[in-house]
Tab-separated table of C-alpha atoms in Angstrom:
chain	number	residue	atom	x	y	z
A	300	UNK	CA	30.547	72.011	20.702
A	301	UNK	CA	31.212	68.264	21.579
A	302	UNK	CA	30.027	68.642	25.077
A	303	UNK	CA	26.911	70.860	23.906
A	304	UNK	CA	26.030	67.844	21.920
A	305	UNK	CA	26.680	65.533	24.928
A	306	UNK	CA	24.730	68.085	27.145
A	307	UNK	CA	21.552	67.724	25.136
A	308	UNK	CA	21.863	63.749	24.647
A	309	UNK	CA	21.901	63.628	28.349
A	310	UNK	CA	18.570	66.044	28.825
A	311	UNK	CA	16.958	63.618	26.562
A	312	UNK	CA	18.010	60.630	28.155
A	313	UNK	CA	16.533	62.024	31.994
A	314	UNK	CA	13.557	62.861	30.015
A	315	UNK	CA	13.046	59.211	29.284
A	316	UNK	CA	14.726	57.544	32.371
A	317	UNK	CA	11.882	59.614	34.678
A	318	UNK	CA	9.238	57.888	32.304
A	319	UNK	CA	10.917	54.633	33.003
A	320	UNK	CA	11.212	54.823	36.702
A	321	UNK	CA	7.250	56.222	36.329
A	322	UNK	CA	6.482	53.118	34.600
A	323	UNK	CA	8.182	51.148	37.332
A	324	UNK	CA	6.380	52.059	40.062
A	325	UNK	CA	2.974	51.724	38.297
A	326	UNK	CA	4.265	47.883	37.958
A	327	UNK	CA	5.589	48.134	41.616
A	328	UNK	CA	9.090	46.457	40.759
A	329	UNK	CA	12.187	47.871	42.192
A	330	UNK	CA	14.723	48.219	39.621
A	331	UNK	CA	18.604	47.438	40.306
A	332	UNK	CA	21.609	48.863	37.989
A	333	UNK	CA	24.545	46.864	38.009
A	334	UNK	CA	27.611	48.323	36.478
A	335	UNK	CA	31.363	47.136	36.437
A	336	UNK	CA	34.417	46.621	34.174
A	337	UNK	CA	34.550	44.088	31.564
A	338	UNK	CA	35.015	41.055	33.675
A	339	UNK	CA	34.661	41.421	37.244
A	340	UNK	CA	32.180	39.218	37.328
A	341	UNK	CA	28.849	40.592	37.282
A	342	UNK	CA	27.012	37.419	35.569
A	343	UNK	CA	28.255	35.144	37.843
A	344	UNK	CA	27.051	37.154	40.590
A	345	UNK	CA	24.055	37.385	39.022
A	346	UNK	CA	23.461	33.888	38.501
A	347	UNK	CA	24.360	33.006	42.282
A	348	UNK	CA	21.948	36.311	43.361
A	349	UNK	CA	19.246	34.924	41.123
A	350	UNK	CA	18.978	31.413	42.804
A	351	UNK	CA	18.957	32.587	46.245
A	352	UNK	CA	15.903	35.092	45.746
A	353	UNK	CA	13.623	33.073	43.677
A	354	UNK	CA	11.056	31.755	44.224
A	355	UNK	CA	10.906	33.983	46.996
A	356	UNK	CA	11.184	37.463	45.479
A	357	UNK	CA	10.237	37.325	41.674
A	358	UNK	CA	13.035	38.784	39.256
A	359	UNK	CA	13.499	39.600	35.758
A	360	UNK	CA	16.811	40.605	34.137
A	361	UNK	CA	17.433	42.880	31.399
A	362	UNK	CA	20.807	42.551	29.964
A	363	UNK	CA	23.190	44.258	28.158
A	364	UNK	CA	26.236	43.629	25.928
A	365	UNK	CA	27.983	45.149	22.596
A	366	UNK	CA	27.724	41.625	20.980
A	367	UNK	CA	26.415	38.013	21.753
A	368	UNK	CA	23.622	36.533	23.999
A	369	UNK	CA	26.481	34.781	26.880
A	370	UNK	CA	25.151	36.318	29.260
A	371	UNK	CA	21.165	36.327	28.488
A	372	UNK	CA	22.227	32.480	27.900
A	373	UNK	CA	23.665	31.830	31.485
A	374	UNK	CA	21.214	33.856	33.901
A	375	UNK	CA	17.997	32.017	31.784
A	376	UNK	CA	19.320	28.586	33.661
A	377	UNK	CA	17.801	30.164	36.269
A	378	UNK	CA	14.200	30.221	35.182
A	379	UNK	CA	13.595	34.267	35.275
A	380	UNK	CA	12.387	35.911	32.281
A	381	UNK	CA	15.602	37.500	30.583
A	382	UNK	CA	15.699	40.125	27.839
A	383	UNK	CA	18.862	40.599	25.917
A	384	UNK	CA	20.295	43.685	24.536
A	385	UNK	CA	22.706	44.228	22.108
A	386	UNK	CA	24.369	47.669	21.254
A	387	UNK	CA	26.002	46.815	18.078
A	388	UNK	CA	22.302	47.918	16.535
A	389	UNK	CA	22.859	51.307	18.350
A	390	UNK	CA	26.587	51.830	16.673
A	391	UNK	CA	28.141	49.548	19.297
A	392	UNK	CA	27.228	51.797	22.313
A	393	UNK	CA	29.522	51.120	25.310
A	394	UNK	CA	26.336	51.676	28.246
A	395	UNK	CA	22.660	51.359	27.979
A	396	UNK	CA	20.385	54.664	27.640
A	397	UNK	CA	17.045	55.187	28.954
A	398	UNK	CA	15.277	54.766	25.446
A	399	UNK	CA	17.101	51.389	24.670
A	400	UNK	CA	16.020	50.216	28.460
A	401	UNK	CA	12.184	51.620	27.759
A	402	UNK	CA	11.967	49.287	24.729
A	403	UNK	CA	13.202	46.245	26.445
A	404	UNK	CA	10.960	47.085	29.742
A	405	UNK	CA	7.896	47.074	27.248
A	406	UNK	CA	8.733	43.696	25.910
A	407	UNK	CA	9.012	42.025	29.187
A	408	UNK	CA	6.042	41.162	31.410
A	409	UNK	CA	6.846	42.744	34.675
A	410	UNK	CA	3.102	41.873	36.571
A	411	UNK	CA	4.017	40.363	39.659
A	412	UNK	CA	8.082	40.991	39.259
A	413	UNK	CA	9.546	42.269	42.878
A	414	UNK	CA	12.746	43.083	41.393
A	415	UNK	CA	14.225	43.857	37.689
A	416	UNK	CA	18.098	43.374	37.169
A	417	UNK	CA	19.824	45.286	34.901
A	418	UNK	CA	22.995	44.072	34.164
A	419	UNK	CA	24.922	47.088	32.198
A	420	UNK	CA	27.911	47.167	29.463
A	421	UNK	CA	31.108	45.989	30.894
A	422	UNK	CA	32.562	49.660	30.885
A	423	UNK	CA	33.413	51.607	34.170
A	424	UNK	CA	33.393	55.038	32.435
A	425	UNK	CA	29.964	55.762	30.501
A	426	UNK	CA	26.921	53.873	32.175
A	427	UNK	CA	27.829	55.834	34.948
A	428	UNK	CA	26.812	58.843	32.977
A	429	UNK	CA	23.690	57.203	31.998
A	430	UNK	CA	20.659	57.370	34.121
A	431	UNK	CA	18.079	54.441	33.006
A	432	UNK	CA	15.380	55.029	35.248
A	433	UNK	CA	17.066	52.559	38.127
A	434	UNK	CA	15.916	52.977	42.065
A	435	UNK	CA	19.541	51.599	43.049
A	436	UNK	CA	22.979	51.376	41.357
A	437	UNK	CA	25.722	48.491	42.363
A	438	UNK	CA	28.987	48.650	41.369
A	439	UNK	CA	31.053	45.151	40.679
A	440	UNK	CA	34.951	45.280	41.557
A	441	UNK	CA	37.345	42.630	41.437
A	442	UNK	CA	40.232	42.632	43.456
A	443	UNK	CA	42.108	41.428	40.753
A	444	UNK	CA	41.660	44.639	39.123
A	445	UNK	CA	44.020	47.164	41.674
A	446	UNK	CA	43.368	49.002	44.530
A	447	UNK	CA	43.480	52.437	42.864
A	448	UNK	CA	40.365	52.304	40.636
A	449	UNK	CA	37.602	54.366	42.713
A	450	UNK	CA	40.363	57.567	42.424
A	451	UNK	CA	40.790	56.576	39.141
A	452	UNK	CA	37.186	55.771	37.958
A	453	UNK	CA	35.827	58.120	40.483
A	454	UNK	CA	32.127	59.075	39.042
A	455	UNK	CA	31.251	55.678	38.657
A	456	UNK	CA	31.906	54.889	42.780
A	457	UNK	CA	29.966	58.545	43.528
A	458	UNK	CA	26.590	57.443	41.496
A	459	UNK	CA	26.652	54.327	43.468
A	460	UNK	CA	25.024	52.942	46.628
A	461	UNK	CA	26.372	49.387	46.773
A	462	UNK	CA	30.205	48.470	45.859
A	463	UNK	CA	30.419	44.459	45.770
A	464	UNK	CA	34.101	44.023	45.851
A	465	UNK	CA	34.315	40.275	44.426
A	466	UNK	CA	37.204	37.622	43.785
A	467	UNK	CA	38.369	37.633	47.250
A	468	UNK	CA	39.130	34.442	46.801
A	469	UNK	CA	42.186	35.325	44.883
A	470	UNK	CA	43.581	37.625	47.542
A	471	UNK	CA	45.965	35.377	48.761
A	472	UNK	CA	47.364	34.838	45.226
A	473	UNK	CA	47.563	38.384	44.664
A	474	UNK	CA	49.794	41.824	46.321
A	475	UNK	CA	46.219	43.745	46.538
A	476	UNK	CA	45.600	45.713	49.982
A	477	UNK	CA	42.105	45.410	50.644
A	478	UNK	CA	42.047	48.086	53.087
A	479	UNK	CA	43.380	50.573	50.475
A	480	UNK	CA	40.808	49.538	48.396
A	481	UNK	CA	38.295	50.169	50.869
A	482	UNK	CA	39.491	53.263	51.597
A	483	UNK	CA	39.927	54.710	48.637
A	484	UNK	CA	36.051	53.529	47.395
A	485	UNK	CA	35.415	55.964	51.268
A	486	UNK	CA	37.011	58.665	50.324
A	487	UNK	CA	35.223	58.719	47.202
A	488	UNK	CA	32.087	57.927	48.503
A	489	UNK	CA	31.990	57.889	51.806
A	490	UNK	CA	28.362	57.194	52.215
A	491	UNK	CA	28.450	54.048	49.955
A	492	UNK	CA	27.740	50.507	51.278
A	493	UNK	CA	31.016	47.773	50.785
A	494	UNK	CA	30.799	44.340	50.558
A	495	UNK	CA	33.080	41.853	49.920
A	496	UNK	CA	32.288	38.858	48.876
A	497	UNK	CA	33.495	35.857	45.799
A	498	UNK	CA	30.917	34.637	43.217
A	499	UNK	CA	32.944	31.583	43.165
A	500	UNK	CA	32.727	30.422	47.154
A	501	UNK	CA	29.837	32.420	47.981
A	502	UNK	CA	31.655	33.802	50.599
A	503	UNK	CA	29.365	37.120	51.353
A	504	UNK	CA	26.696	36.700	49.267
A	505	UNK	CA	24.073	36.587	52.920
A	506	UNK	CA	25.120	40.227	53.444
A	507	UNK	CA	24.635	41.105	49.633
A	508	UNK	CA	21.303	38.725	49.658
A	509	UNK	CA	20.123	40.816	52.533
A	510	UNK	CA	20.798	43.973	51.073
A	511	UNK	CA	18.661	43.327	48.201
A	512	UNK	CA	15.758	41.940	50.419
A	513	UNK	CA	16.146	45.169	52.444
A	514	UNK	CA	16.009	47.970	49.539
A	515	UNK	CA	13.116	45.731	48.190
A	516	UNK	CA	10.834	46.409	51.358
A	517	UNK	CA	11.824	49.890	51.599
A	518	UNK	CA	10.683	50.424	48.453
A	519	UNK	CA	6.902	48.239	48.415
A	520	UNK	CA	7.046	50.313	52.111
A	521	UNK	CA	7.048	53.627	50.479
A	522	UNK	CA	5.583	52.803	47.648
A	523	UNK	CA	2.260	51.766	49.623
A	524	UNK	CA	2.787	55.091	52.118
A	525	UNK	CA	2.800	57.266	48.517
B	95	UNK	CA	20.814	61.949	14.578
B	96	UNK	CA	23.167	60.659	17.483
B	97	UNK	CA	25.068	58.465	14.941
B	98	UNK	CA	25.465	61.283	12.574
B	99	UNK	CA	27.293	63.093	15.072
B	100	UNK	CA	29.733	60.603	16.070
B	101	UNK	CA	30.489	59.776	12.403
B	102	UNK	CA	31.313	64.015	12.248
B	103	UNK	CA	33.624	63.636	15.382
B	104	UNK	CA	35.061	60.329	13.619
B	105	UNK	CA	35.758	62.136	10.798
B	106	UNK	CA	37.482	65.232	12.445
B	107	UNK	CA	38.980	62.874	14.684
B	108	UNK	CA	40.944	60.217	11.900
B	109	UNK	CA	41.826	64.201	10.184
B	110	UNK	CA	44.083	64.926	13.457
B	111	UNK	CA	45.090	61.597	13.761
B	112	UNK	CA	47.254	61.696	10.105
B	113	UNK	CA	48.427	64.924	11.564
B	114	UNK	CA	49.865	63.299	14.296
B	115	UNK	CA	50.939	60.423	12.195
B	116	UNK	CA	52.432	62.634	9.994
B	117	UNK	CA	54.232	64.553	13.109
B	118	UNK	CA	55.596	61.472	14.504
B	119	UNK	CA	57.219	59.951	10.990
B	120	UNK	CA	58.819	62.929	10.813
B	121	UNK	CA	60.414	63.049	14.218
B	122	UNK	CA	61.007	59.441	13.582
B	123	UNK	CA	59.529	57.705	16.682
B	124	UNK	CA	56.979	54.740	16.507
B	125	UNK	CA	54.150	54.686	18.119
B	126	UNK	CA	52.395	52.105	19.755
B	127	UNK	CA	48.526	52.304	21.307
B	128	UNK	CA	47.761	50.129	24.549
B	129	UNK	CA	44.518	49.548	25.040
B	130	UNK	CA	42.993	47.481	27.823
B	131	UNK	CA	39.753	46.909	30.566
B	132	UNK	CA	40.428	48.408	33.780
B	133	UNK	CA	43.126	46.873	36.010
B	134	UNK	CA	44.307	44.266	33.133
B	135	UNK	CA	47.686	45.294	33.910
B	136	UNK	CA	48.444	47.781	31.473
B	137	UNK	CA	50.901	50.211	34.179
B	138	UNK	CA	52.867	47.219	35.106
B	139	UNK	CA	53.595	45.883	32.039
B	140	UNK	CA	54.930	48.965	31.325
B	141	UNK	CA	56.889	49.734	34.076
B	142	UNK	CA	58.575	46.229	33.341
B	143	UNK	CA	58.985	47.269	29.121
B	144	UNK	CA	60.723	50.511	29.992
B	145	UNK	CA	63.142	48.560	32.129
B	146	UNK	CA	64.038	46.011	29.363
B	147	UNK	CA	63.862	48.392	26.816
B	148	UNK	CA	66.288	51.309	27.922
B	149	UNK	CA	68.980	52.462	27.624
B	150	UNK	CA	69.314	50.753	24.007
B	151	UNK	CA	65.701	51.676	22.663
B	152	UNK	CA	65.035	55.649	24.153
B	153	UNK	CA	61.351	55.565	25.400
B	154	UNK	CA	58.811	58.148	25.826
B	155	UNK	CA	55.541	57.952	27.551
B	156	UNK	CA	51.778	59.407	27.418
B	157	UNK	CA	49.039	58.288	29.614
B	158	UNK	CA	45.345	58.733	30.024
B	159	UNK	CA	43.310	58.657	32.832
B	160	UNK	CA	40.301	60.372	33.444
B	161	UNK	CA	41.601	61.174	36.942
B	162	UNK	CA	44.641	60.860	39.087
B	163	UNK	CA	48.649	61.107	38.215
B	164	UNK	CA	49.091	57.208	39.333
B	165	UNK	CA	50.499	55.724	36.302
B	166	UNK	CA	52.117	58.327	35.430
B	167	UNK	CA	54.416	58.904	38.975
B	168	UNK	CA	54.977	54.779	38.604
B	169	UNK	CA	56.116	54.862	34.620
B	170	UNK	CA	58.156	58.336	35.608
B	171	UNK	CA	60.225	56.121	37.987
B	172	UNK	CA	62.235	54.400	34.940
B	173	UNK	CA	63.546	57.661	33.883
B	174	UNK	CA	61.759	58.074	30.541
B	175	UNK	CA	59.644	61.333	29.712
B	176	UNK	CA	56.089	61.418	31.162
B	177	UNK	CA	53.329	63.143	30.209
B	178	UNK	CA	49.830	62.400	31.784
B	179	UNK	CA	46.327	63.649	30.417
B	180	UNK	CA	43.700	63.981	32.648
B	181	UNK	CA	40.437	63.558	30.313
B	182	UNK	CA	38.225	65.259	33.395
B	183	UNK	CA	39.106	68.427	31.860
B	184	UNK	CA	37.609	66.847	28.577
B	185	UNK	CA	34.147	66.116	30.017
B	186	UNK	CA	35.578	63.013	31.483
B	187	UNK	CA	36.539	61.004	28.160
B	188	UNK	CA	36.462	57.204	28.044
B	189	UNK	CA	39.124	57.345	25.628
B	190	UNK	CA	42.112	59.227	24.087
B	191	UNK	CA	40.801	61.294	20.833
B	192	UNK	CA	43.474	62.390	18.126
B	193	UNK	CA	43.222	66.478	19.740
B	194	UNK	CA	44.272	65.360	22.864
B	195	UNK	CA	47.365	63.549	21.580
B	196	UNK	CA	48.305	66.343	19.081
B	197	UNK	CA	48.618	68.708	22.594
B	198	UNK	CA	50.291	66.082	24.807
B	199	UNK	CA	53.047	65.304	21.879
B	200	UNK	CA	53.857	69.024	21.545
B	201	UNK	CA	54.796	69.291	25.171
B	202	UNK	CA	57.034	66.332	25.046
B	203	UNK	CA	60.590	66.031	23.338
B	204	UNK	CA	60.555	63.508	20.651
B	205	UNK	CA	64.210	64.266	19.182
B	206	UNK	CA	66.000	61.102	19.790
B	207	UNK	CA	63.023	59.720	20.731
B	208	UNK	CA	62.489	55.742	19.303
B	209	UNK	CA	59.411	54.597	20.993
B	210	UNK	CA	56.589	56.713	22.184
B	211	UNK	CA	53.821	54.247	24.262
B	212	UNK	CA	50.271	55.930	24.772
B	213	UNK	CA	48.883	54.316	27.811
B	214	UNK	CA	44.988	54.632	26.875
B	215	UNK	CA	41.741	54.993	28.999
B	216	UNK	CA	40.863	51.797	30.851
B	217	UNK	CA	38.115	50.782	28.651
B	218	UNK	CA	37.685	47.984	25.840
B	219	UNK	CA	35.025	50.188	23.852
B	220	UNK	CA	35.441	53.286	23.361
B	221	UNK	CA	39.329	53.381	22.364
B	222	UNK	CA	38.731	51.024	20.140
B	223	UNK	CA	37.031	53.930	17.789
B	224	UNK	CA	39.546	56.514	18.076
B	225	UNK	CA	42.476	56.420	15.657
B	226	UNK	CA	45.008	58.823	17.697
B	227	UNK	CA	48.469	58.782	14.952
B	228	UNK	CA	49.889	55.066	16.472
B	229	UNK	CA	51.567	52.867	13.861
B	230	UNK	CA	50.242	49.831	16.239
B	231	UNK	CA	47.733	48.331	18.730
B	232	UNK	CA	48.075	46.247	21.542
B	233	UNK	CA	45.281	45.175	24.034
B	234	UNK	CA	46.019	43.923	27.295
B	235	UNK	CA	43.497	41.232	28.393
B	236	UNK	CA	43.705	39.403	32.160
B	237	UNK	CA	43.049	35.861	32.450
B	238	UNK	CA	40.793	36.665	35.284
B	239	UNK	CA	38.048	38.817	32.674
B	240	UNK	CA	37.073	35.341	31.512
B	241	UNK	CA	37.086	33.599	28.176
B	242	UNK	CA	34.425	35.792	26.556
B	243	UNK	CA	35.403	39.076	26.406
B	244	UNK	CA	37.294	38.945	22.922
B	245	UNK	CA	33.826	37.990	21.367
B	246	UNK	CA	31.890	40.361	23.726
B	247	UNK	CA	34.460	43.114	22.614
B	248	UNK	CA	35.169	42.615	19.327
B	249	UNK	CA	36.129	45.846	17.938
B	250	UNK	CA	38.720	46.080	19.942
B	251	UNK	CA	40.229	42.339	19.282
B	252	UNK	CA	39.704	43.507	15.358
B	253	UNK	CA	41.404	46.690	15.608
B	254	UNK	CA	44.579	44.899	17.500
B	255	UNK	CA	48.222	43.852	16.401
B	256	UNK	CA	49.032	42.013	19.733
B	257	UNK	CA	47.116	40.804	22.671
B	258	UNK	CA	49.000	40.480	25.671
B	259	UNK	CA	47.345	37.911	28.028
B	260	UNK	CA	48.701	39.047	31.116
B	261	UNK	CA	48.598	37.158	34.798
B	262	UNK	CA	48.557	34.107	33.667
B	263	UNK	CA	50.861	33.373	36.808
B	264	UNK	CA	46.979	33.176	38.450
B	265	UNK	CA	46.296	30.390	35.829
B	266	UNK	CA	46.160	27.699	38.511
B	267	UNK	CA	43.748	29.469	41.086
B	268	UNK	CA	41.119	30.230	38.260
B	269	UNK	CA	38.735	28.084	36.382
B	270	UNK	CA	40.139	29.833	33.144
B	271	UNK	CA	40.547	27.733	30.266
B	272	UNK	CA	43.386	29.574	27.785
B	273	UNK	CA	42.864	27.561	24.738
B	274	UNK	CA	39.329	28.712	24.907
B	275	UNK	CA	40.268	32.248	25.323
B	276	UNK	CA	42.780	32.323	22.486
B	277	UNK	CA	40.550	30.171	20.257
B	278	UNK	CA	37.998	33.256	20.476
B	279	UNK	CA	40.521	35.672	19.519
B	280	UNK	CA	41.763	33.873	16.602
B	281	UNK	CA	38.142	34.280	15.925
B	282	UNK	CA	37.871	37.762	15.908
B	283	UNK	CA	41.291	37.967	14.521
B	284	UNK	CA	43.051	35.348	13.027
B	285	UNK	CA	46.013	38.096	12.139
B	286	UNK	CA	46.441	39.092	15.518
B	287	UNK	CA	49.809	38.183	17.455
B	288	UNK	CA	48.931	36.310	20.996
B	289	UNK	CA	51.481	36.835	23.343
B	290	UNK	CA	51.016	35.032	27.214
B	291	UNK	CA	52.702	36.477	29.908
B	292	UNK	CA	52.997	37.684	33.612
B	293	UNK	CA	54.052	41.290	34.377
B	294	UNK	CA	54.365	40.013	38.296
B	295	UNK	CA	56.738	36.984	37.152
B	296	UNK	CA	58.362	38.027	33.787
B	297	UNK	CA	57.065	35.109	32.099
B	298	UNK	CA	56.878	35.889	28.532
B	299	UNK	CA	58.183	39.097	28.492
B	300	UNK	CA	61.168	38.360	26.475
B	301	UNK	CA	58.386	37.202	23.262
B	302	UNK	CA	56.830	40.854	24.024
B	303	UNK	CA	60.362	42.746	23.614
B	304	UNK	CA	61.406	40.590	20.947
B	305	UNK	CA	58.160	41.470	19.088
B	306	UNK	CA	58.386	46.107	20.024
B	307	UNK	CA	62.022	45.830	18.873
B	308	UNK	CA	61.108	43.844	15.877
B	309	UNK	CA	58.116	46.462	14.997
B	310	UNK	CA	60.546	49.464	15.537
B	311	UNK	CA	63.420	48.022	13.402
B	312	UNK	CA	60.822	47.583	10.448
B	313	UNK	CA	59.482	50.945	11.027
B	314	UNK	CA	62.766	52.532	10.781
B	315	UNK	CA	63.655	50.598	7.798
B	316	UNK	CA	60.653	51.159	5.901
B	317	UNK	CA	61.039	55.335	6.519
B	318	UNK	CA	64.959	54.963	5.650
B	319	UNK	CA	63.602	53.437	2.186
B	320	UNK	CA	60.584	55.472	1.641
């Protein structure tokens, strides 16, 4: 009965994330999901990702959180337009859905935006669930946070292209086998793209940079091809 | 229509969970709920509890995880009774619900049994919502999630009797400021009991043994005069 219900909340919500992603590409912006656990440092990522591609590549940000504006508050520093959500109006939902992500998309101008950020709930479980009309999905890992999670979290490492594995900074303060890790985000996913890198040094933020720059001109490629 | 849902699954849900509550008082064992983020530390503080606690306090185990038998081959290695759910064959669950726990506790002995720990989902949301039969809650927090997270999660912080800060051993390789962080849980909660420690050093651990036995020795007083 409870997954019926889930079954049909999840119909609705491709319904809506196909209209997004069909709005998208009318405004030509590729659209980014990035999804981790509750601190593994996806705004400060953010904030270090935003100031290398602007003014080059023009971003927005849509973010999301249960409560406060943190986040919206930090990543505005860097001059992009940024849209803040907040579940606790939607019963304090732990991901964003497609309709909640349609509403924000309308109220941000995305004319002449190369790339829209969405920065998702600090939750591995449920966003992963949640298609919101993205082109890409990025998964944030700290190394902080054990070497078993991919087997443990698995969906979230098989909807996703990209696994940034940051704080690598901290590995010499830590017992974490980064090899494991690494092998245990293959076996999951073998076809998924790793990179490790630290928010704090910047330490592998040229291959992450270059990444984004890539998927960005595959996307305008095929877009103009279509 | 989505919200009136959950509340029906709430309300079934808090219906099992006096069951359970019910079940455990009269086996006599207290319960306790850990809640936590992914890779806060949660298994390892554990591992290190069961160790101080037994043979004097006679433990008992169930853990959560939507995948894998991890925790539940490391927390088997002290001895104590283990039972893991695997929420995959729930839809993949981002949390324990009261059902679950009703089945798990019938397959495990509780005669003799003081302490029963429920390891929960790695998640700060959705556990938050689900009252499963515990007498208390404890969240596990890292140092490394960053200041915020108590305000960004505050349903969880609310629904709390401890927070453990855990690896604060990492203290001096972080830009972490711990007044901060338990100035914005005293926000949230101004009852709740803050407890620092380090499940790789033992710092602290003796406050967070002090304060189980403490909460079992008032449990079993209160039932002896009820």
């Amino acid at each position: 009965m409870e997954v019926k219900v889930l079954r049909k909340v999840l119909d609705v919500n491709d319904t809506i994330a196909e209209q997004n992603r069909h709005y998208f590409e009318k405004k030509g912006v590729f659209v980014l999901n990035v999804m981790s656990a509750p601190g593994a440092g996806k705004t400060t990522i953010l904030e270090k990702t935003l100031t290398s591609l602007m003014p080059k590549i023009k971003c927005a940000v849509i973010v999301g959180d249960i409560c406060t504006t943190n986040d919206a508050d930090r990543l505005s520093k860097s001059g992009v337009p940024v849209i803040q959500i907040n579940t606790d109006q939607f019963g304090g939902d732990c991901h964003l859905a497609a309709h909640v992500i349609q509403r924000a998309a309308s109220e941000i101008q995305l004319d002449g935006i190369d790339l829209l950020i969405i920065e998702n709930i600090g939750n591995l479980v449920c966003p992963a669930e949640f298609d919101i009309g993205e082109h890409k999905r990025v998964v944030v890992l700290s190394v902080t946070e054990g070497e078993d999670k991919p087997v443990k979290y698995p969906l979230m490492f098989r909807v996703c292209h990209t696994a940034l594995i940051n704080k690598i900074d901290l590995l010499p303060y830590l017992d974490a086998d980064i090899q494991l890790l690494r092998n245990n985000i293959a076996q999951i996913n073998p076809e998924i793209n790793q990179i490790e890198l630290s928010a704090k040094t910047g330490i592998g933020f040229k291959e992450w940079i270059t990444w984004i720059e890539d998927q960005i001109k595959l996307y305008q490629k095929t877009r103009n091809c279509a």
